[in-house]
Tab-separated table of C-alpha atoms in Angstrom:
chain	number	residue	atom	x	y	z
K	13	MET	CA	0.000	0.000	0.000
K	14	PRO	CA	1.461	3.437	-0.955
K	15	LEU	CA	2.311	5.693	1.981
K	16	LYS	CA	0.105	8.506	0.568
K	17	ASP	CA	-2.930	6.280	0.970
K	18	ILE	CA	-2.222	5.752	4.721
K	19	ASN	CA	-4.127	8.242	6.773
K	20	ASP	CA	-3.878	6.469	10.171
K	21	LEU	CA	-1.030	8.062	12.182
K	22	GLU	CA	-0.718	5.090	14.523
K	23	LYS	CA	-0.171	2.762	11.655
K	24	LEU	CA	2.583	5.007	10.412
K	25	LYS	CA	4.264	4.926	13.811
K	26	LYS	CA	4.113	1.123	13.908
K	27	ILE	CA	5.560	0.839	10.447
K	28	ASN	CA	8.323	3.278	11.377
K	29	ALA	CA	9.114	1.366	14.584
K	30	ALA	CA	9.256	-1.914	12.631
K	31	LEU	CA	11.602	-0.387	10.065
K	32	VAL	CA	13.861	1.087	12.754
K	33	SER	CA	13.953	-2.271	14.589
K	34	ARG	CA	14.881	-4.070	11.372
K	35	VAL	CA	17.653	-1.596	10.670
K	36	GLU	CA	19.009	-1.935	14.238
K	37	ARG	CA	18.985	-5.736	14.021
K	38	SER	CA	20.809	-5.535	10.738
K	39	MET	CA	23.448	-3.227	12.247
K	40	ASP	CA	23.826	-5.508	15.293
K	41	GLN	CA	24.364	-8.490	13.052
K	42	GLN	CA	26.970	-6.619	11.072
K	43	GLY	CA	28.611	-5.475	14.288
K	44	ASN	CA	28.670	-9.037	15.624
K	45	ALA	CA	30.122	-10.292	12.364
K	46	PHE	CA	32.845	-7.617	12.495
K	47	SER	CA	33.552	-8.494	16.144
K	48	LEU	CA	33.835	-12.169	15.245
K	49	PHE	CA	36.149	-11.264	12.382
K	50	GLN	CA	38.368	-9.270	14.711
K	51	THR	CA	38.343	-12.117	17.258
K	52	ALA	CA	39.322	-14.608	14.550
K	53	ILE	CA	42.222	-12.401	13.472
K	54	SER	CA	43.354	-12.049	17.103
K	55	LEU	CA	43.176	-15.805	17.673
K	56	GLU	CA	45.098	-16.462	14.474
K	57	ASN	CA	47.825	-14.082	15.610
K	58	ARG	CA	47.993	-15.762	19.003
K	59	VAL	CA	48.153	-19.231	17.428
K	60	ARG	CA	50.918	-18.034	15.104
K	61	THR	CA	52.837	-16.560	18.052
K	62	ARG	CA	52.438	-19.723	20.136
K	63	THR	CA	53.474	-21.883	17.157
K	64	GLU	CA	56.613	-19.819	16.672
K	65	GLU	CA	57.378	-20.097	20.412
K	66	LEU	CA	56.841	-23.876	20.229
K	67	HIS	CA	59.149	-24.158	17.217
K	68	SER	CA	61.745	-22.099	19.034
K	69	THR	CA	61.432	-24.300	22.133
K	70	LEU	CA	61.736	-27.445	20.009
K	71	ARG	CA	64.862	-26.043	18.338
K	72	ARG	CA	66.370	-25.249	21.749
K	73	LEU	CA	65.454	-28.742	22.978
K	74	GLU	CA	67.014	-30.295	19.909
K	75	GLN	CA	70.182	-28.280	20.492
K	76	SER	CA	70.146	-29.297	24.164
K	77	ASN	CA	69.879	-32.954	23.130
K	78	ILE	CA	72.834	-32.490	20.784
K	79	ASP	CA	74.810	-30.824	23.591
K	80	LEU	CA	73.858	-33.596	26.033
K	81	SER	CA	74.878	-36.251	23.529
K	82	ALA	CA	78.216	-34.515	23.018
K	83	ALA	CA	78.683	-34.177	26.781
K	84	LYS	CA	77.873	-37.894	27.209
K	85	GLU	CA	80.450	-38.803	24.558
K	86	ASN	CA	83.012	-36.553	26.245
K	87	ALA	CA	82.245	-38.116	29.639
K	88	GLU	CA	82.584	-41.629	28.207
K	89	PHE	CA	85.866	-40.667	26.567
K	90	ALA	CA	87.060	-39.135	29.846
K	91	ASN	CA	86.117	-42.339	31.673
K	92	LEU	CA	88.009	-44.382	29.094
K	93	SER	CA	91.014	-42.090	29.421
K	94	LYS	CA	90.809	-42.331	33.199
K	95	THR	CA	90.657	-46.123	32.974
K	96	ARG	CA	93.732	-46.193	30.765
K	97	PHE	CA	95.521	-43.802	33.101
K	98	LEU	CA	94.614	-45.946	36.093
K	99	ALA	CA	95.931	-49.053	34.378
K	100	ALA	CA	99.207	-47.258	33.676
K	101	ALA	CA	99.312	-45.755	37.163
K	102	SER	CA	98.687	-49.150	38.737
K	103	HIS	CA	101.735	-50.553	36.978
K	104	ASP	CA	104.096	-47.575	36.914
K	105	VAL	CA	103.437	-46.336	40.447
K	106	LEU	CA	103.264	-49.740	42.105
K	107	GLN	CA	106.525	-50.910	40.480
K	108	PRO	CA	108.846	-48.643	42.540
K	109	LEU	CA	106.678	-49.233	45.604
K	110	ASN	CA	107.165	-52.963	45.132
K	111	ALA	CA	110.924	-52.486	44.831
K	112	ALA	CA	110.911	-50.441	48.039
K	113	HIS	CA	108.953	-53.165	49.880
K	114	LEU	CA	111.397	-55.851	48.782
K	115	SER	CA	114.448	-53.724	49.573
K	116	VAL	CA	113.189	-52.840	53.057
K	117	SER	CA	112.385	-56.486	53.743
K	118	ALA	CA	115.884	-57.479	52.679
K	119	LEU	CA	117.304	-54.641	54.804
K	120	ALA	CA	115.420	-56.010	57.818
K	121	GLU	CA	117.206	-59.347	57.348
K	122	VAL	CA	120.650	-57.793	57.868
K	123	GLN	CA	119.845	-55.507	60.804
K	124	THR	CA	121.637	-56.406	64.020
K	125	SER	CA	120.810	-53.430	66.254
K	126	ASP	CA	117.474	-52.636	67.875
K	127	GLU	CA	117.643	-49.082	66.519
K	128	GLY	CA	118.132	-50.370	62.982
K	129	ARG	CA	115.208	-52.798	63.247
K	130	LYS	CA	113.033	-50.023	64.689
K	131	LEU	CA	113.805	-47.727	61.751
K	132	VAL	CA	113.091	-50.530	59.280
K	133	ARG	CA	109.691	-51.144	60.894
K	134	GLN	CA	108.875	-47.411	60.645
K	135	VAL	CA	109.727	-47.408	56.945
K	136	GLU	CA	107.654	-50.559	56.411
K	137	ARG	CA	104.631	-48.992	58.118
K	138	SER	CA	104.969	-45.839	55.989
K	139	LEU	CA	105.184	-47.921	52.818
K	140	GLU	CA	102.144	-49.953	53.842
K	141	THR	CA	100.136	-46.784	54.524
K	142	MET	CA	101.158	-45.383	51.142
K	143	GLU	CA	100.240	-48.660	49.443
K	144	ASP	CA	96.848	-48.845	51.181
K	145	LEU	CA	95.994	-45.276	50.180
K	146	LEU	CA	97.096	-45.744	46.579
K	147	ARG	CA	95.318	-49.075	46.140
K	148	THR	CA	92.137	-47.735	47.727
K	149	LEU	CA	92.063	-44.629	45.540
K	150	LEU	CA	92.677	-46.765	42.461
K	151	ASP	CA	89.931	-49.171	43.535
K	152	ILE	CA	87.426	-46.345	44.070
K	153	SER	CA	88.238	-44.839	40.673
K	154	LYS	CA	87.884	-48.189	38.915
K	155	LEU	CA	84.603	-48.966	40.644
K	156	ASP	CA	83.246	-45.521	39.740
K	157	ALA	CA	84.387	-45.996	36.134
K	158	GLY	CA	82.536	-49.326	35.997
K	159	VAL	CA	85.590	-51.314	34.889
K	160	VAL	CA	85.521	-53.803	37.763
K	161	HIS	CA	83.766	-56.979	36.659
K	162	PRO	CA	83.202	-59.497	39.485
K	163	ASP	CA	84.323	-63.086	38.899
K	164	ILE	CA	81.382	-64.875	40.521
K	165	GLY	CA	81.838	-68.414	41.797
K	166	ASP	CA	81.408	-70.619	44.851
K	167	VAL	CA	83.265	-69.293	47.902
K	168	SER	CA	83.828	-71.335	51.066
K	169	LEU	CA	83.120	-69.106	54.057
K	170	GLU	CA	85.164	-71.346	56.343
K	171	ALA	CA	88.260	-70.913	54.162
K	172	LEU	CA	87.583	-67.175	53.867
K	173	PHE	CA	87.121	-66.784	57.621
K	174	SER	CA	90.307	-68.772	58.264
K	175	SER	CA	92.272	-66.386	56.038
K	176	LEU	CA	90.802	-63.315	57.762
K	177	ARG	CA	91.445	-64.790	61.213
K	178	SER	CA	95.112	-65.295	60.294
K	179	ASP	CA	95.432	-61.658	59.186
K	180	PHE	CA	93.550	-59.949	62.020
K	181	GLN	CA	94.332	-62.123	65.058
K	182	PRO	CA	97.695	-60.393	65.685
K	183	VAL	CA	95.973	-56.969	65.504
K	184	ALA	CA	93.330	-58.046	68.015
K	185	GLU	CA	95.924	-59.506	70.378
K	186	MET	CA	97.997	-56.335	70.218
K	187	LYS	CA	94.920	-54.324	71.284
K	188	ARG	CA	93.935	-56.985	73.839
K	189	LEU	CA	90.610	-57.615	72.109
K	190	SER	CA	88.906	-60.895	71.389
K	191	LEU	CA	88.336	-61.889	67.755
K	192	LYS	CA	86.030	-64.847	67.192
K	193	PHE	CA	84.724	-66.503	64.045
K	194	ARG	CA	81.842	-68.879	64.512
K	195	PRO	CA	82.406	-72.174	62.639
K	196	VAL	CA	80.467	-72.281	59.401
K	197	ASN	CA	80.004	-75.023	56.820
K	198	ALA	CA	78.541	-72.886	54.057
K	199	VAL	CA	79.275	-71.852	50.496
K	200	VAL	CA	78.153	-68.563	48.921
K	201	ARG	CA	78.039	-67.169	45.381
K	202	SER	CA	80.360	-64.199	45.163
K	203	ASP	CA	83.707	-62.898	43.984
K	204	ARG	CA	86.128	-64.180	46.607
K	205	THR	CA	88.553	-61.256	46.308
K	206	LEU	CA	85.866	-58.552	46.506
K	207	LEU	CA	83.958	-60.302	49.306
K	208	ARG	CA	87.165	-60.694	51.281
K	209	ARG	CA	87.942	-57.012	50.813
K	210	ILE	CA	84.476	-56.046	52.067
K	211	LEU	CA	84.884	-58.135	55.226
K	212	GLN	CA	88.481	-57.002	55.648
K	213	ASN	CA	87.468	-53.330	55.642
K	214	ILE	CA	84.573	-53.888	58.046
K	215	LEU	CA	86.795	-55.908	60.405
K	216	SER	CA	89.508	-53.253	60.273
K	217	ASN	CA	86.955	-50.583	61.245
K	218	ALA	CA	85.475	-52.760	63.980
K	219	LEU	CA	88.878	-53.339	65.624
K	220	GLY	CA	89.886	-49.695	65.108
K	221	TYR	CA	86.820	-48.314	66.914
K	222	THR	CA	86.697	-50.865	69.748
K	223	ARG	CA	88.442	-50.206	73.042
K	224	SER	CA	87.400	-53.245	75.071
K	225	GLY	CA	85.556	-56.472	74.414
K	226	GLY	CA	86.046	-57.614	70.853
K	227	VAL	CA	84.626	-58.578	67.479
K	228	LEU	CA	82.472	-61.571	66.556
K	229	VAL	CA	81.891	-62.822	62.995
K	230	GLY	CA	79.032	-65.225	62.350
K	231	THR	CA	76.421	-66.243	59.783
K	232	ARG	CA	72.673	-66.835	59.551
K	233	HIS	CA	70.674	-68.574	56.826
K	234	ARG	CA	67.852	-66.417	55.445
K	235	GLY	CA	66.105	-68.381	52.686
K	236	ASP	CA	68.242	-68.233	49.539
K	237	THR	CA	70.811	-65.967	51.171
K	238	ILE	CA	73.339	-66.178	53.950
K	239	ARG	CA	73.714	-63.126	56.163
K	240	ILE	CA	77.265	-62.499	57.409
K	241	ASP	CA	77.296	-60.511	60.651
K	242	VAL	CA	80.310	-58.596	61.974
K	243	ALA	CA	79.529	-57.428	65.510
K	244	ASP	CA	81.765	-55.280	67.693
K	245	THR	CA	81.564	-53.773	71.173
K	246	GLY	CA	82.940	-50.424	70.032
K	247	CYS	CA	81.803	-46.832	70.417
K	248	GLY	CA	78.882	-47.158	67.992
K	249	ILE	CA	77.692	-44.853	65.193
K	250	PRO	CA	75.511	-41.812	66.037
K	251	GLU	CA	72.187	-41.469	64.231
K	252	ASP	CA	73.286	-38.348	62.327
K	253	GLN	CA	76.339	-40.141	60.871
K	254	ARG	CA	74.668	-43.294	59.558
K	255	GLU	CA	74.786	-42.212	55.935
K	256	ALA	CA	77.992	-40.196	56.173
K	257	VAL	CA	80.065	-43.225	57.260
K	258	PHE	CA	79.927	-44.496	53.663
K	259	GLU	CA	81.378	-41.263	52.243
K	260	GLU	CA	85.028	-40.883	51.220
K	261	PHE	CA	87.449	-39.622	53.870
K	262	HIS	CA	84.777	-39.675	56.574
K	263	ARG	CA	86.130	-40.776	59.947
K	264	GLY	CA	83.766	-41.410	62.792
K	265	THR	CA	83.551	-38.938	65.657
K	266	LEU	CA	84.942	-40.582	68.776
K	267	PRO	CA	83.878	-39.794	72.331
K	268	ALA	CA	86.379	-37.648	74.204
K	269	ASN	CA	87.089	-40.461	76.698
K	270	ALA	CA	87.133	-43.289	74.167
K	271	GLY	CA	90.890	-43.711	74.188
K	272	LEU	CA	90.841	-44.483	70.454
K	273	ASP	CA	92.293	-42.821	67.394
K	274	GLY	CA	90.101	-44.659	64.890
K	275	GLY	CA	93.004	-44.925	62.460
K	276	GLY	CA	92.612	-45.324	58.752
K	277	LEU	CA	91.938	-42.868	55.988
K	278	GLY	CA	88.155	-42.832	56.058
K	279	LEU	CA	87.917	-44.836	52.831
K	280	GLY	CA	87.116	-48.313	54.135
K	281	LEU	CA	83.323	-48.109	54.094
K	282	ALA	CA	83.310	-46.093	50.855
K	283	ILE	CA	85.018	-49.089	49.236
K	284	VAL	CA	82.588	-51.467	50.990
K	285	ARG	CA	79.545	-49.701	49.517
K	286	ARG	CA	80.967	-49.663	45.983
K	287	MET	CA	82.131	-53.280	46.018
K	288	ALA	CA	78.888	-54.484	47.568
K	289	GLY	CA	77.017	-52.574	44.858
K	290	ALA	CA	79.117	-54.216	42.133
K	291	LEU	CA	78.364	-57.653	43.640
K	292	GLY	CA	74.707	-56.971	44.392
K	293	HIS	CA	75.240	-57.818	48.087
K	294	PRO	CA	73.147	-55.503	50.330
K	295	VAL	CA	75.131	-54.068	53.253
K	296	THR	CA	73.266	-52.689	56.276
K	297	PHE	CA	74.068	-52.084	59.928
K	298	SER	CA	72.514	-51.458	63.300
K	299	SER	CA	74.298	-49.530	66.014
K	300	LYS	CA	73.948	-48.161	69.522
K	301	VAL	CA	76.267	-45.421	70.725
K	302	GLY	CA	78.495	-46.722	73.507
K	303	ARG	CA	77.466	-50.353	72.958
K	304	GLY	CA	78.653	-51.322	69.498
K	305	THR	CA	77.734	-51.958	65.869
K	306	ILE	CA	76.653	-54.952	63.781
K	307	PHE	CA	77.242	-54.907	60.023
K	308	HIS	CA	75.189	-57.283	57.860
K	309	ILE	CA	76.164	-58.537	54.395
K	310	ASP	CA	73.558	-60.602	52.515
K	311	VAL	CA	75.147	-63.060	50.048
K	312	PRO	CA	73.402	-65.661	47.823
K	313	VAL	CA	73.788	-69.312	48.844
K	314	GLY	CA	76.356	-71.180	46.728
K	315	ILE	CA	75.816	-74.201	44.517
K	316	GLY	CA	78.531	-76.567	45.723
K	317	ALA	CA	81.501	-76.862	48.076
K	318	PRO	CA	84.836	-75.701	46.595
K	319	ALA	CA	86.861	-78.505	48.139
K	320	ASP	CA	89.973	-77.462	46.177
K	321	ALA	CA	89.865	-73.970	47.710
K	322	ILE	CA	89.532	-75.383	51.232
K	323	ALA	CA	92.345	-77.868	50.643
K	324	SER	CA	94.532	-75.131	49.159
K	325	ALA	CA	93.964	-72.858	52.162
K	326	THR	CA	94.734	-75.695	54.573
K	327	ALA	CA	97.863	-76.676	52.673
K	328	LEU	CA	99.042	-73.078	52.617
K	329	GLU	CA	98.669	-72.847	56.391
K	330	ARG	CA	100.635	-76.073	56.828
K	331	SER	CA	103.383	-74.946	54.483
K	332	ARG	CA	104.241	-71.682	56.211
K	333	GLY	CA	107.085	-73.259	58.166
K	334	TYR	CA	108.745	-74.979	55.184
K	335	GLY	CA	112.209	-73.721	54.202
K	336	LEU	CA	113.499	-72.520	50.827
K	337	PHE	CA	117.164	-73.466	51.283
K	338	GLY	CA	118.789	-74.367	47.983
K	339	THR	CA	115.693	-73.666	45.857
K	340	LYS	CA	116.623	-72.843	42.237
K	341	VAL	CA	114.611	-69.829	41.094
K	342	LEU	CA	114.362	-68.549	37.523
K	343	LEU	CA	113.446	-64.874	37.966
K	344	VAL	CA	112.138	-63.003	34.902
K	345	GLU	CA	111.731	-59.257	35.567
K	346	ASN	CA	112.495	-56.249	33.333
K	347	ASP	CA	112.468	-53.507	35.995
K	348	ALA	CA	116.079	-53.143	37.180
K	349	GLU	CA	115.236	-51.973	40.707
K	350	VAL	CA	112.636	-54.699	41.269
K	351	LEU	CA	114.985	-57.323	39.800
K	352	GLN	CA	117.791	-56.286	42.130
K	353	ALA	CA	115.566	-56.131	45.218
K	354	MET	CA	113.857	-59.452	44.474
K	355	THR	CA	117.180	-61.187	43.801
K	356	PHE	CA	118.652	-59.916	47.037
K	357	LEU	CA	115.574	-61.002	49.024
K	358	LEU	CA	115.497	-64.508	47.499
K	359	GLU	CA	119.208	-64.947	48.129
K	360	ARG	CA	118.678	-63.945	51.758
K	361	TRP	CA	116.241	-66.883	51.878
K	362	GLN	CA	119.085	-69.117	50.647
K	363	CYS	CA	117.629	-69.503	47.146
K	364	LEU	CA	119.824	-69.899	44.046
K	365	VAL	CA	118.652	-67.215	41.626
K	366	ARG	CA	119.177	-66.741	37.901
K	367	ALA	CA	117.659	-63.575	36.435
K	368	ALA	CA	116.368	-62.684	32.974
K	369	THR	CA	114.481	-59.739	31.463
K	370	SER	CA	112.726	-61.436	28.513
K	371	THR	CA	111.639	-64.816	27.151
K	372	ASP	CA	114.808	-65.223	25.065
K	373	ASP	CA	117.028	-64.407	28.067
K	374	ALA	CA	115.151	-66.965	30.174
K	375	LEU	CA	115.522	-69.712	27.546
K	376	ASP	CA	119.235	-68.903	27.164
K	377	LEU	CA	119.712	-69.516	30.896
K	378	LEU	CA	118.233	-72.986	30.492
K	379	GLY	CA	121.011	-73.974	28.117
K	380	ASP	CA	123.040	-75.035	31.146
K	381	THR	CA	121.885	-78.641	31.627
K	382	ASP	CA	123.310	-78.700	35.154
K	383	TRP	CA	120.897	-75.992	36.305
K	384	VAL	CA	117.152	-76.724	36.190
K	385	PRO	CA	114.834	-74.315	38.027
K	386	ASP	CA	112.570	-75.561	40.796
K	387	ILE	CA	110.230	-72.619	40.267
K	388	VAL	CA	109.747	-69.714	37.844
K	389	ILE	CA	108.816	-66.206	39.034
K	390	ALA	CA	107.934	-63.782	36.250
K	391	ASP	CA	106.517	-60.299	35.806
K	392	GLN	CA	103.627	-60.206	33.307
K	393	HIS	CA	104.897	-57.308	31.157
K	394	LEU	CA	108.475	-57.867	30.026
K	395	ASP	CA	110.936	-56.388	27.519
K	396	GLY	CA	110.082	-56.633	23.833
K	397	GLY	CA	106.357	-56.954	24.525
K	398	ASP	CA	106.809	-60.418	26.073
K	399	LEU	CA	104.201	-61.659	28.546
K	400	GLY	CA	105.182	-63.570	31.670
K	401	THR	CA	102.467	-66.203	31.111
K	402	ALA	CA	103.864	-66.919	27.622
K	403	THR	CA	107.417	-67.018	28.998
K	404	ILE	CA	106.433	-69.575	31.625
K	405	SER	CA	104.670	-71.669	28.968
K	406	GLU	CA	107.822	-71.696	26.784
K	407	VAL	CA	110.036	-72.546	29.773
K	408	ARG	CA	107.751	-75.467	30.632
K	409	ASP	CA	107.816	-76.665	27.015
K	410	TYR	CA	111.601	-76.472	26.992
K	411	LEU	CA	111.916	-78.389	30.261
K	412	GLY	CA	109.223	-80.895	29.303
K	413	ARG	CA	107.412	-80.569	32.620
K	414	ALA	CA	104.972	-78.231	34.396
K	415	VAL	CA	107.482	-76.535	36.685
K	416	PRO	CA	105.738	-74.542	39.488
K	417	ALA	CA	105.337	-70.925	38.448
K	418	LEU	CA	104.245	-67.572	39.807
K	419	ILE	CA	103.244	-64.365	38.038
K	420	VAL	CA	104.046	-61.219	40.030
K	421	THR	CA	102.452	-58.139	38.491
K	422	ALA	CA	101.028	-54.687	39.141
K	423	ASP	CA	98.460	-55.298	36.383
K	424	SER	CA	95.152	-55.809	38.204
K	425	SER	CA	93.084	-56.640	35.118
K	426	GLU	CA	90.914	-59.751	35.078
K	427	ALA	CA	92.498	-60.777	31.744
K	428	VAL	CA	95.846	-61.443	33.467
K	429	ALA	CA	94.170	-63.423	36.253
K	430	LYS	CA	92.257	-65.577	33.730
K	431	ALA	CA	95.403	-66.221	31.676
K	432	ALA	CA	97.277	-67.314	34.804
K	433	ARG	CA	94.453	-69.600	35.959
K	434	ALA	CA	94.152	-71.172	32.522
K	435	ASP	CA	97.831	-72.238	32.632
K	436	GLY	CA	97.848	-73.298	36.290
K	437	ILE	CA	100.049	-70.374	37.324
K	438	GLU	CA	99.787	-68.694	40.716
K	439	LEU	CA	99.295	-64.918	40.770
K	440	MET	CA	100.431	-62.242	43.221
K	441	ARG	CA	99.856	-58.499	42.923
K	442	LYS	CA	102.551	-55.891	43.424
K	443	PRO	CA	103.596	-54.501	45.831
K	444	LEU	CA	104.459	-57.864	47.366
K	445	LYS	CA	104.299	-58.732	51.030
K	446	PRO	CA	107.553	-60.697	51.489
K	447	ALA	CA	106.026	-62.961	54.160
K	448	GLN	CA	103.160	-63.882	51.815
K	449	LEU	CA	105.599	-64.483	48.963
K	450	ARG	CA	107.703	-66.787	51.104
K	451	ALA	CA	104.645	-68.722	52.288
K	452	LEU	CA	103.362	-69.146	48.715
K	453	LEU	CA	106.757	-70.282	47.436
K	454	ALA	CA	106.966	-72.838	50.229
K	455	HIS	CA	103.461	-74.039	49.373
K	456	LEU	CA	104.273	-74.419	45.653
K	457	LEU	CA	107.440	-76.345	46.430
K	458	ALA	CA	105.954	-78.569	49.168
């Protein structure tokens, strides 16, 4: 209907209101659409910004991974370098220490005055302290580098306890303490050398921190494991030191009236924790201040009884009193100082010594048909790249018999030990304890 035909004013108002309302709705819709458009643009910008931040973070993470990988490679290379250094240090540093041990032992043989013997004992104690520190630091470094691989087998606890009793009984008697090992007919699965070192360190601490009473070593069966207990009546470990005792160079705090010096370098239990970790033998302890401490080592039960190990230990104990008079010794050693000291010591024991520095030298000495060695003592690393185990094998082939033989070396690697065992050769580590050397020689010749 044309507007000119509308005469009703109210109708005109309604039509106007409807038109205005339609226009307003249209403007609102446009405004909402524009607002949504702006919101979309804002969101897109935020998404773009966040995406760029995420890409940047991923790039930084990727670079961090590259840096970590490089750091890991550097750490592994450093560990390898440290291992090689330790192997060299073990040989090069222990060689002169071994020569000093042998020379001092030979010097003790010729002392006639009390003052001279006293000075010799002081030098021996200093050398032993130096050796203990060096060996312990080397052991800690090797354990941390992960290059110690346990040689697991059946270990007779009775034979092990007998060996420890022999070593520590004089220490206990000197301090007027009792040292008792309960009889045990048990076999465990472990590395004999590492297990012995664990017990040796715990026993040394127990005797060092005990003023009166003593130390008792016993065992208890606990299912598939055997728990070895080392109990002392010492000063005990305070609650706030129970974790710290396993740290390097930590020495227990002694009561003012304890009358003890504790001794040691504070490395014994640090070695215990590392070796026990390498073996998988849990080590725990309970302690009461002023009453004592009990250390517990849980070791798996063994498979069978190592009768040969028990017999060997018994035979070694029996042989300690045997003499070496007139024993013909073929000594193969390329270090001049060690060769001189070892020769002098063996001759003081009334042995007849012929010395060589290589396999060819040793075979040349055998050309004299009137002189056949009773035993061969050889270093593992000789002149010209020769190995002592190979030298002994060639000497045996030349003589046509398995002459008793001993490898004396500062090389602590398992490869040397396996090579010696495979050829039925005894092994001793440098620096040598002359008394142990003499006992082993007597045992091999018995």
